[in-house]
Each structure stands twice: as C-alpha cells, then as structure tokens.
Amino acid sequence: MKGRPMSEVNSKQKFEEALSLLNEAAKEKKEDIQRLLSDRYSHIKDAVLSGSDRATEVFEEVDENVRKNPWAYIGGAALGALLLGYILGSQRK
C-alpha cells in the first residue's frame, strides 16, 4: 500500500475485523431475541384465543338462559338499577 504506513493499514484491518465480529454477535443476539419473543407471543396468542373461546361459550350459555327465563334477568337488572340509583342518589345529599 503506497503512501500509507503499515501500522495504519493494520489498524484499519483490525477495525474491520472487530466490526465484522460485532455484526456477527449482533445477528446472533437478534435471532435469539426474535425467537424468545416469538415463543412468548405464541403463548399470549394461545391464551387470548382460549379466552375468546371461553367468552363465546359463556355468552351462548347466558343467552340461552335469558331466553328460557327472561323475567329473572329483568328483575335482576331492575334490582341492580334500583341499588345503583339509591347509592348515587344518597351521595348528592
């Protein structure tokens, strides 16, 4: 290499090697992190899907019960509204 001292060339070469090693290590860590996140995400996704399925089942059961015996639910809703009105009304005094 004409015009450049040998130590400068060696320094540049060492710097490039260090950058290459850092890039390889970063790629490995990136892959590890992506794999861990993917595993965690799949667990969360499974839990959400399971919860969604269970919520659908509960909704269907409640819907069926309301259709079989609507007056119990109408009475429960009226009682809940009465209690809520009493609690909110007593706070104004």
PDB file of C-alpha atoms in Angstrom:
ATOM      1  CA  MET A   1       0.000   0.000   0.000  1.00  0.00           C
ATOM      2  CA  LYS A   2       1.737   3.036  -1.299  1.00  0.00           C
ATOM      3  CA  GLY A   3       1.766   6.203   0.773  1.00  0.00           C
ATOM      4  CA  ARG A   4       0.243   4.695   3.931  1.00  0.00           C
ATOM      5  CA  PRO A   5       2.205   3.472   6.885  1.00  0.00           C
ATOM      6  CA  MET A   6       1.874  -0.231   7.648  1.00  0.00           C
ATOM      7  CA  SER A   7       0.501   0.450  11.135  1.00  0.00           C
ATOM      8  CA  GLU A   8      -2.398   2.433   9.632  1.00  0.00           C
ATOM      9  CA  VAL A   9      -3.239  -0.454   7.291  1.00  0.00           C
ATOM     10  CA  ASN A  10      -3.094  -2.952  10.169  1.00  0.00           C
ATOM     11  CA  SER A  11      -5.270  -0.701  12.316  1.00  0.00           C
ATOM     12  CA  LYS A  12      -7.848  -0.425   9.563  1.00  0.00           C
ATOM     13  CA  GLN A  13      -7.802  -4.183   9.062  1.00  0.00           C
ATOM     14  CA  LYS A  14      -8.212  -4.819  12.795  1.00  0.00           C
ATOM     15  CA  PHE A  15     -11.032  -2.291  12.948  1.00  0.00           C
ATOM     16  CA  GLU A  16     -12.841  -4.021  10.071  1.00  0.00           C
ATOM     17  CA  GLU A  17     -12.369  -7.420  11.739  1.00  0.00           C
ATOM     18  CA  ALA A  18     -13.756  -6.050  15.005  1.00  0.00           C
ATOM     19  CA  LEU A  19     -16.766  -4.611  13.183  1.00  0.00           C
ATOM     20  CA  SER A  20     -17.332  -7.934  11.458  1.00  0.00           C
ATOM     21  CA  LEU A  21     -17.240  -9.793  14.793  1.00  0.00           C
ATOM     22  CA  LEU A  22     -19.630  -7.283  16.346  1.00  0.00           C
ATOM     23  CA  ASN A  23     -22.042  -7.655  13.422  1.00  0.00           C
ATOM     24  CA  GLU A  24     -21.993 -11.449  13.766  1.00  0.00           C
ATOM     25  CA  ALA A  25     -22.629 -11.237  17.516  1.00  0.00           C
ATOM     26  CA  ALA A  26     -25.432  -8.737  16.976  1.00  0.00           C
ATOM     27  CA  LYS A  27     -27.074 -11.010  14.389  1.00  0.00           C
ATOM     28  CA  GLU A  28     -26.915 -13.963  16.792  1.00  0.00           C
ATOM     29  CA  LYS A  29     -28.426 -11.926  19.631  1.00  0.00           C
ATOM     30  CA  LYS A  30     -31.099 -10.556  17.310  1.00  0.00           C
ATOM     31  CA  GLU A  31     -32.081 -14.091  16.307  1.00  0.00           C
ATOM     32  CA  ASP A  32     -32.169 -15.173  19.972  1.00  0.00           C
ATOM     33  CA  ILE A  33     -34.358 -12.226  20.922  1.00  0.00           C
ATOM     34  CA  GLN A  34     -36.702 -12.819  17.986  1.00  0.00           C
ATOM     35  CA  ARG A  35     -37.034 -16.486  18.937  1.00  0.00           C
ATOM     36  CA  LEU A  36     -37.781 -15.628  22.582  1.00  0.00           C
ATOM     37  CA  LEU A  37     -40.341 -13.010  21.587  1.00  0.00           C
ATOM     38  CA  SER A  38     -41.940 -15.412  19.147  1.00  0.00           C
ATOM     39  CA  ASP A  39     -42.248 -18.052  21.889  1.00  0.00           C
ATOM     40  CA  ARG A  40     -43.753 -15.547  24.318  1.00  0.00           C
ATOM     41  CA  TYR A  41     -46.079 -14.161  21.668  1.00  0.00           C
ATOM     42  CA  SER A  42     -47.355 -17.621  20.797  1.00  0.00           C
ATOM     43  CA  HIS A  43     -48.207 -18.258  24.475  1.00  0.00           C
ATOM     44  CA  ILE A  44     -50.065 -14.952  24.674  1.00  0.00           C
ATOM     45  CA  LYS A  45     -51.839 -15.652  21.393  1.00  0.00           C
ATOM     46  CA  ASP A  46     -52.939 -19.080  22.655  1.00  0.00           C
ATOM     47  CA  ALA A  47     -54.216 -17.555  25.909  1.00  0.00           C
ATOM     48  CA  VAL A  48     -56.191 -14.879  24.071  1.00  0.00           C
ATOM     49  CA  LEU A  49     -57.730 -17.423  21.709  1.00  0.00           C
ATOM     50  CA  SER A  50     -58.614 -19.681  24.622  1.00  0.00           C
ATOM     51  CA  GLY A  51     -60.158 -16.737  26.496  1.00  0.00           C
ATOM     52  CA  SER A  52     -62.080 -15.730  23.407  1.00  0.00           C
ATOM     53  CA  ASP A  53     -63.464 -19.242  23.011  1.00  0.00           C
ATOM     54  CA  ARG A  54     -64.481 -19.344  26.673  1.00  0.00           C
ATOM     55  CA  ALA A  55     -66.136 -15.908  26.433  1.00  0.00           C
ATOM     56  CA  THR A  56     -68.149 -17.113  23.436  1.00  0.00           C
ATOM     57  CA  GLU A  57     -69.271 -20.185  25.382  1.00  0.00           C
ATOM     58  CA  VAL A  58     -70.323 -18.075  28.384  1.00  0.00           C
ATOM     59  CA  PHE A  59     -72.200 -15.650  26.140  1.00  0.00           C
ATOM     60  CA  GLU A  60     -74.071 -18.519  24.492  1.00  0.00           C
ATOM     61  CA  GLU A  61     -74.982 -20.012  27.893  1.00  0.00           C
ATOM     62  CA  VAL A  62     -76.246 -16.669  29.219  1.00  0.00           C
ATOM     63  CA  ASP A  63     -78.187 -16.055  26.015  1.00  0.00           C
ATOM     64  CA  GLU A  64     -79.837 -19.461  26.296  1.00  0.00           C
ATOM     65  CA  ASN A  65     -80.715 -18.899  29.983  1.00  0.00           C
ATOM     66  CA  VAL A  66     -82.174 -15.449  29.277  1.00  0.00           C
ATOM     67  CA  ARG A  67     -84.343 -16.898  26.522  1.00  0.00           C
ATOM     68  CA  LYS A  68     -85.567 -19.672  28.832  1.00  0.00           C
ATOM     69  CA  ASN A  69     -86.258 -17.443  31.848  1.00  0.00           C
ATOM     70  CA  PRO A  70     -86.250 -13.736  30.910  1.00  0.00           C
ATOM     71  CA  TRP A  71     -88.133 -12.475  33.974  1.00  0.00           C
ATOM     72  CA  ALA A  72     -85.357 -13.437  36.373  1.00  0.00           C
ATOM     73  CA  TYR A  73     -82.874 -11.368  34.373  1.00  0.00           C
ATOM     74  CA  ILE A  74     -85.303  -8.451  34.008  1.00  0.00           C
ATOM     75  CA  GLY A  75     -85.832  -8.496  37.781  1.00  0.00           C
ATOM     76  CA  GLY A  76     -82.081  -8.679  38.407  1.00  0.00           C
ATOM     77  CA  ALA A  77     -81.440  -5.735  36.099  1.00  0.00           C
ATOM     78  CA  ALA A  78     -84.210  -3.720  37.795  1.00  0.00           C
ATOM     79  CA  LEU A  79     -82.815  -4.516  41.249  1.00  0.00           C
ATOM     80  CA  GLY A  80     -79.308  -3.536  40.124  1.00  0.00           C
ATOM     81  CA  ALA A  81     -80.597  -0.247  38.692  1.00  0.00           C
ATOM     82  CA  LEU A  82     -82.524   0.454  41.911  1.00  0.00           C
ATOM     83  CA  LEU A  83     -79.437  -0.129  44.066  1.00  0.00           C
ATOM     84  CA  LEU A  84     -77.249   1.968  41.785  1.00  0.00           C
ATOM     85  CA  GLY A  85     -79.801   4.795  41.847  1.00  0.00           C
ATOM     86  CA  TYR A  86     -80.003   4.617  45.648  1.00  0.00           C
ATOM     87  CA  ILE A  87     -76.207   4.728  46.037  1.00  0.00           C
ATOM     88  CA  LEU A  88     -75.744   7.582  43.568  1.00  0.00           C
ATOM     89  CA  GLY A  89     -78.757   9.468  44.929  1.00  0.00           C
ATOM     90  CA  SER A  90     -77.549   9.273  48.525  1.00  0.00           C
ATOM     91  CA  GLN A  91     -74.203  10.828  47.597  1.00  0.00           C
ATOM     92  CA  ARG A  92     -75.859  14.046  46.403  1.00  0.00           C
ATOM     93  CA  LYS A  93     -77.364  14.882  49.785  1.00  0.00           C
TER      94      LYS A  93
END
